[in-house]
Amino acid sequence: MDESEIPELMKRRLHVVDETITVTDYESFQMVKELATKENLFPGPSSGAVIAALKKVMDSLAHGTVVVIFGDDASKYRTVYRQFDVFTDSEYDQLKRTAGFLSDTNP
């Protein structure tokens, strides 16, 4: 992603990384839209990048289980999503009201 930097912790651990997958802002934001519309999630841009990267390698995975971690939600990305035409303000507000959050679930 154009806007992202590798965190210091990751830089110190790059020797354990088997592969890196490049994802564009466009691919990330497309996945954000897909996660929002198909899964009723409220993902941040890095979450979109995780799914975009996964889609690039899915066909090469012979078997097994894949676990992905979404670092945050979209609560602080209103202006980014507006700037890149991901969501209008009304779409953003609607999604924020209706999206599922793990913290909202009852045990």
Coordinates of N, CA, C and O in Angstrom, one line a residue:
M1 N 0.9 -1.2 0.0 CA 0.0 0.0 0.0 C 0.9 1.2 0.0 O 1.9 1.3 0.7
D2 N 0.5 2.2 -0.7 CA 1.3 3.4 -0.9 C 1.5 4.2 0.4 O 2.5 4.8 0.7
E3 N 0.5 4.2 1.3 CA 0.5 5.0 2.5 C 1.2 4.3 3.7 O 1.4 4.9 4.7
S4 N 1.5 3.0 3.5 CA 2.0 2.2 4.6 C 3.5 2.2 4.7 O 4.2 2.3 3.8
E5 N 4.0 2.1 6.0 CA 5.4 1.9 6.3 C 5.5 0.6 7.0 O 4.6 0.2 7.7
I6 N 6.7 0.0 6.9 CA 6.9 -1.2 7.7 C 7.3 -0.8 9.1 O 8.2 0.0 9.3
P7 N 6.5 -1.3 10.1 CA 6.8 -1.0 11.5 C 8.2 -1.5 11.9 O 8.7 -2.5 11.4
E8 N 8.8 -0.8 12.9 CA 10.2 -1.2 13.3 C 10.2 -2.6 13.8 O 11.2 -3.3 13.5
L9 N 9.2 -3.1 14.5 CA 9.2 -4.5 15.0 C 9.3 -5.4 13.8 O 10.0 -6.4 13.8
M10 N 8.6 -5.1 12.7 CA 8.6 -6.0 11.6 C 10.0 -5.9 10.9 O 10.5 -7.0 10.5
K11 N 10.5 -4.7 10.8 CA 11.9 -4.6 10.2 C 12.9 -5.5 10.9 O 13.8 -6.1 10.3
R12 N 12.8 -5.6 12.2 CA 13.7 -6.4 13.0 C 13.5 -7.9 12.8 O 14.3 -8.7 13.1
R13 N 12.3 -8.3 12.3 CA 11.9 -9.7 12.1 C 11.8 -10.1 10.6 O 11.3 -11.2 10.4
L14 N 12.2 -9.3 9.7 CA 12.1 -9.7 8.3 C 12.8 -11.0 7.9 O 12.3 -11.6 7.0
H15 N 13.7 -11.4 8.7 CA 14.4 -12.7 8.4 C 13.5 -13.9 8.5 O 13.8 -15.0 8.0
V16 N 12.4 -13.7 9.2 CA 11.5 -14.9 9.3 C 10.3 -14.9 8.3 O 9.5 -15.7 8.3
V17 N 10.3 -13.9 7.5 CA 9.2 -13.7 6.5 C 9.6 -14.5 5.2 O 10.7 -14.4 4.7
D18 N 8.7 -15.4 4.8 CA 8.9 -16.3 3.7 C 8.7 -15.5 2.4 O 9.3 -15.8 1.3
E19 N 7.7 -14.6 2.4 CA 7.2 -14.0 1.1 C 6.5 -12.7 1.5 O 5.8 -12.6 2.5
T20 N 6.7 -11.7 0.6 CA 5.9 -10.5 0.7 C 5.0 -10.4 -0.5 O 5.4 -10.8 -1.6
I21 N 3.9 -9.8 -0.3 CA 2.9 -9.7 -1.4 C 2.5 -8.2 -1.5 O 2.1 -7.6 -0.5
T22 N 2.7 -7.6 -2.7 CA 2.4 -6.2 -2.9 C 1.0 -6.1 -3.2 O 0.4 -6.8 -4.0
V23 N 0.4 -5.1 -2.5 CA -1.1 -4.8 -2.7 C -1.2 -3.3 -3.0 O -0.6 -2.5 -2.2
T24 N -1.9 -2.9 -4.0 CA -2.1 -1.5 -4.2 C -3.2 -0.9 -3.3 O -4.0 -1.6 -2.8
D25 N -3.2 0.4 -3.2 CA -4.3 1.1 -2.5 C -5.6 0.7 -3.1 O -6.6 0.4 -2.4
Y26 N -5.7 0.7 -4.5 CA -6.9 0.4 -5.1 C -7.4 -1.0 -4.7 O -8.6 -1.2 -4.4
E27 N -6.5 -2.0 -4.8 CA -6.9 -3.4 -4.4 C -7.4 -3.5 -2.9 O -8.3 -4.1 -2.6
S28 N -6.6 -2.7 -2.1 CA -7.0 -2.7 -0.7 C -8.4 -2.1 -0.5 O -9.3 -2.7 0.2
F29 N -8.7 -1.0 -1.1 CA -10.0 -0.3 -1.0 C -11.1 -1.1 -1.6 O -12.2 -1.1 -1.1
Q30 N -10.8 -1.9 -2.7 CA -11.8 -2.7 -3.3 C -12.2 -3.8 -2.3 O -13.4 -4.2 -2.2
M31 N -11.3 -4.4 -1.6 CA -11.6 -5.4 -0.6 C -12.3 -4.8 0.6 O -13.1 -5.5 1.2
V32 N -12.0 -3.6 1.0 CA -12.7 -2.9 2.0 C -14.2 -2.9 1.7 O -15.1 -3.2 2.5
K33 N -14.5 -2.4 0.4 CA -15.9 -2.4 0.0 C -16.5 -3.8 0.0 O -17.6 -3.9 0.4
E34 N -15.8 -4.8 -0.5 CA -16.3 -6.1 -0.5 C -16.6 -6.6 0.9 O -17.6 -7.2 1.1
L35 N -15.7 -6.4 1.8 CA -15.9 -6.9 3.2 C -17.1 -6.2 3.8 O -17.9 -6.7 4.6
A36 N -17.3 -4.9 3.5 CA -18.4 -4.1 4.0 C -19.7 -4.6 3.4 O -20.7 -4.8 4.2
T37 N -19.8 -4.8 2.1 CA -21.0 -5.2 1.5 C -21.4 -6.6 1.7 O -22.5 -7.0 1.9
K38 N -20.4 -7.5 1.6 CA -20.7 -9.0 1.6 C -20.7 -9.5 3.0 O -21.4 -10.5 3.3
E39 N -19.8 -9.0 3.9 CA -19.7 -9.5 5.2 C -20.2 -8.6 6.3 O -20.1 -9.0 7.5
N40 N -20.7 -7.4 6.0 CA -21.1 -6.4 7.0 C -20.1 -6.1 8.0 O -20.3 -6.0 9.2
L41 N -18.8 -6.0 7.5 CA -17.7 -5.6 8.4 C -17.4 -4.1 8.2 O -17.7 -3.5 7.2
F42 N -16.6 -3.6 9.1 CA -16.2 -2.1 9.0 C -14.7 -2.1 9.1 O -14.1 -1.6 10.1
P43 N -14.0 -2.6 8.0 CA -12.6 -2.8 8.1 C -11.8 -1.5 7.8 O -12.2 -0.7 7.0
G44 N -10.6 -1.5 8.3 CA -9.6 -0.4 8.0 C -8.9 -0.8 6.7 O -9.0 -2.0 6.2
P45 N -8.2 0.1 6.1 CA -7.5 -0.2 4.9 C -6.5 -1.4 4.9 O -6.4 -2.1 4.0
S46 N -5.8 -1.5 6.1 CA -4.9 -2.7 6.1 C -5.6 -4.0 6.1 O -5.1 -5.0 5.6
S47 N -6.8 -4.0 6.6 CA -7.6 -5.2 6.6 C -8.0 -5.6 5.1 O -8.0 -6.7 4.7
G48 N -8.3 -4.6 4.4 CA -8.5 -4.8 2.9 C -7.3 -5.3 2.3 O -7.4 -6.2 1.4
A49 N -6.1 -4.8 2.7 CA -4.9 -5.3 2.1 C -4.6 -6.7 2.4 O -4.1 -7.5 1.6
V50 N -4.9 -7.1 3.6 CA -4.7 -8.5 4.0 C -5.6 -9.4 3.1 O -5.1 -10.5 2.6
I51 N -6.8 -9.1 2.9 CA -7.7 -9.9 2.1 C -7.2 -9.9 0.6 O -7.2 -10.9 -0.1
A52 N -6.8 -8.7 0.1 CA -6.3 -8.6 -1.3 C -5.1 -9.5 -1.4 O -5.0 -10.2 -2.5
A53 N -4.2 -9.5 -0.5 CA -3.0 -10.4 -0.6 C -3.4 -11.8 -0.5 O -2.9 -12.6 -1.3
L54 N -4.3 -12.2 0.4 CA -4.8 -13.6 0.5 C -5.4 -14.0 -0.9 O -5.1 -15.1 -1.3
K55 N -6.2 -13.2 -1.5 CA -6.8 -13.6 -2.8 C -5.7 -13.8 -3.9 O -5.9 -14.7 -4.7
K56 N -4.6 -13.1 -3.8 CA -3.5 -13.3 -4.7 C -2.8 -14.7 -4.6 O -2.3 -15.2 -5.5
V57 N -2.8 -15.3 -3.4 CA -2.1 -16.5 -3.2 C -3.0 -17.7 -2.9 O -2.5 -18.8 -2.8
M58 N -4.3 -17.5 -2.8 CA -5.2 -18.6 -2.5 C -5.1 -19.8 -3.5 O -5.1 -20.9 -3.0
D59 N -5.0 -19.5 -4.7 CA -4.9 -20.7 -5.7 C -3.6 -21.5 -5.5 O -3.6 -22.7 -5.9
S60 N -2.6 -20.9 -5.0 CA -1.3 -21.6 -4.8 C -1.3 -22.4 -3.5 O -0.4 -23.2 -3.2
L61 N -2.3 -22.3 -2.6 CA -2.4 -23.0 -1.4 C -3.0 -24.3 -1.6 O -4.2 -24.4 -2.0
A62 N -2.3 -25.4 -1.4 CA -2.8 -26.7 -1.7 C -3.9 -27.2 -0.7 O -4.9 -27.8 -1.1
H63 N -3.7 -26.9 0.6 CA -4.6 -27.3 1.6 C -4.2 -26.5 2.9 O -3.2 -25.8 3.0
G64 N -5.0 -26.7 3.9 CA -4.7 -26.1 5.2 C -5.7 -25.1 5.6 O -6.7 -24.8 4.9
T65 N -5.4 -24.4 6.7 CA -6.3 -23.4 7.2 C -5.6 -22.1 7.2 O -4.4 -22.0 7.5
V66 N -6.2 -21.0 6.8 CA -5.7 -19.7 6.8 C -6.3 -18.9 7.8 O -7.5 -18.8 8.0
V67 N -5.5 -18.2 8.6 CA -6.0 -17.3 9.7 C -5.5 -15.9 9.3 O -4.3 -15.7 9.0
V68 N -6.4 -14.9 9.3 CA -6.0 -13.5 9.0 C -6.4 -12.7 10.2 O -7.4 -13.0 10.9
I69 N -5.6 -11.7 10.5 CA -5.9 -10.8 11.6 C -6.1 -9.4 11.0 O -5.3 -8.9 10.3
F70 N -7.2 -8.8 11.4 CA -7.5 -7.4 11.0 C -7.1 -6.5 12.2 O -7.6 -6.6 13.3
G71 N -6.2 -5.6 11.9 CA -5.6 -4.8 12.9 C -6.5 -3.7 13.6 O -6.3 -3.4 14.7
D72 N -7.5 -3.2 12.8 CA -8.4 -2.2 13.4 C -9.6 -2.2 12.5 O -9.7 -2.8 11.5
D73 N -10.5 -1.3 12.9 CA -11.7 -1.1 12.1 C -11.6 0.3 11.4 O -10.5 0.9 11.5
A74 N -12.6 0.7 10.8 CA -12.6 1.9 9.9 C -12.9 3.2 10.7 O -13.0 4.2 10.0
S75 N -13.0 3.1 12.0 CA -13.5 4.3 12.7 C -12.7 5.5 12.5 O -13.2 6.6 12.5
K76 N -11.4 5.4 12.2 CA -10.6 6.6 12.1 C -10.2 6.9 10.6 O -9.3 7.7 10.3
Y77 N -10.9 6.3 9.7 CA -10.6 6.4 8.2 C -11.6 7.1 7.4 O -11.6 7.0 6.2
R78 N -12.5 7.8 8.0 CA -13.6 8.5 7.2 C -12.9 9.4 6.1 O -13.3 9.3 5.0
T79 N -12.0 10.3 6.5 CA -11.4 11.2 5.5 C -10.6 10.4 4.4 O -10.7 10.8 3.2
V80 N -10.0 9.4 4.8 CA -9.2 8.6 3.8 C -10.2 7.9 2.8 O -10.0 8.0 1.6
Y81 N -11.3 7.4 3.4 CA -12.3 6.7 2.5 C -13.0 7.8 1.6 O -13.3 7.4 0.5
R82 N -13.2 8.9 2.1 CA -13.8 10.0 1.3 C -12.8 10.4 0.2 O -13.1 10.5 -1.0
Q83 N -11.5 10.6 0.6 CA -10.5 11.1 -0.4 C -10.3 10.1 -1.5 O -10.1 10.5 -2.7
F84 N -10.4 8.8 -1.2 CA -10.2 7.8 -2.3 C -11.5 7.2 -2.8 O -11.5 6.2 -3.5
D85 N -12.6 7.9 -2.6 CA -13.9 7.5 -3.1 C -14.3 6.1 -2.8 O -14.8 5.4 -3.6
V86 N -13.9 5.7 -1.6 CA -14.3 4.3 -1.1 C -15.8 4.3 -0.7 O -16.5 3.5 -1.1
F87 N -16.1 5.3 0.2 CA -17.5 5.4 0.7 C -17.8 6.9 0.8 O -16.9 7.7 1.1
T88 N -19.0 7.2 0.5 CA -19.5 8.6 0.7 C -19.7 8.7 2.3 O -19.7 7.7 3.0
D89 N -19.9 9.9 2.7 CA -20.1 10.1 4.2 C -21.4 9.4 4.6 O -21.4 8.8 5.7
S90 N -22.4 9.4 3.8 CA -23.6 8.7 4.2 C -23.4 7.1 4.2 O -23.9 6.5 5.1
E91 N -22.7 6.6 3.3 CA -22.4 5.2 3.3 C -21.5 4.8 4.5 O -21.8 3.8 5.1
Y92 N -20.6 5.6 4.8 CA -19.7 5.4 5.9 C -20.5 5.4 7.2 O -20.4 4.5 8.0
D93 N -21.4 6.4 7.4 CA -22.2 6.5 8.6 C -23.1 5.3 8.7 O -23.3 4.7 9.8
Q94 N -23.7 4.9 7.6 CA -24.6 3.7 7.6 C -23.8 2.4 8.0 O -24.3 1.7 8.8
L95 N -22.7 2.3 7.4 CA -21.9 1.1 7.7 C -21.4 1.1 9.2 O -21.5 0.1 9.8
K96 N -21.0 2.2 9.7 CA -20.6 2.3 11.1 C -21.7 1.9 12.0 O -21.5 1.3 13.0
R97 N -23.0 2.3 11.7 CA -24.1 2.0 12.5 C -24.5 0.5 12.4 O -25.0 0.0 13.4
T98 N -24.3 -0.1 11.3 CA -24.9 -1.4 11.1 C -23.9 -2.6 11.1 O -24.3 -3.7 11.2
A99 N -22.6 -2.3 10.9 CA -21.6 -3.3 10.8 C -21.5 -4.1 12.2 O -21.7 -3.5 13.2
G100 N -21.1 -5.3 12.0 CA -20.9 -6.1 13.2 C -19.5 -5.9 13.8 O -18.5 -5.7 13.1
F101 N -19.5 -5.8 15.2 CA -18.2 -5.7 15.9 C -18.1 -6.8 16.9 O -19.1 -7.1 17.6
L102 N -17.0 -7.4 17.1 CA -16.9 -8.4 18.1 C -17.2 -7.9 19.5 O -17.8 -8.6 20.3
S103 N -16.9 -6.7 19.8 CA -17.1 -6.1 21.1 C -18.6 -6.0 21.4 O -19.0 -5.8 22.5
D104 N -19.4 -6.0 20.3 CA -20.9 -5.8 20.5 C -21.6 -7.2 20.7 O -22.8 -7.2 21.0
T105 N -20.9 -8.3 20.6 CA -21.5 -9.6 20.7 C -21.7 -9.9 22.2 O -20.8 -9.6 23.0
N106 N -22.7 -10.7 22.5 CA -22.9 -11.2 23.8 C -22.4 -12.6 23.9 O -22.6 -13.4 23.1
P107 N -21.7 -12.9 25.0 CA -21.1 -14.3 25.2 C -22.2 -15.3 25.3 O -23.3 -15.1 25.6

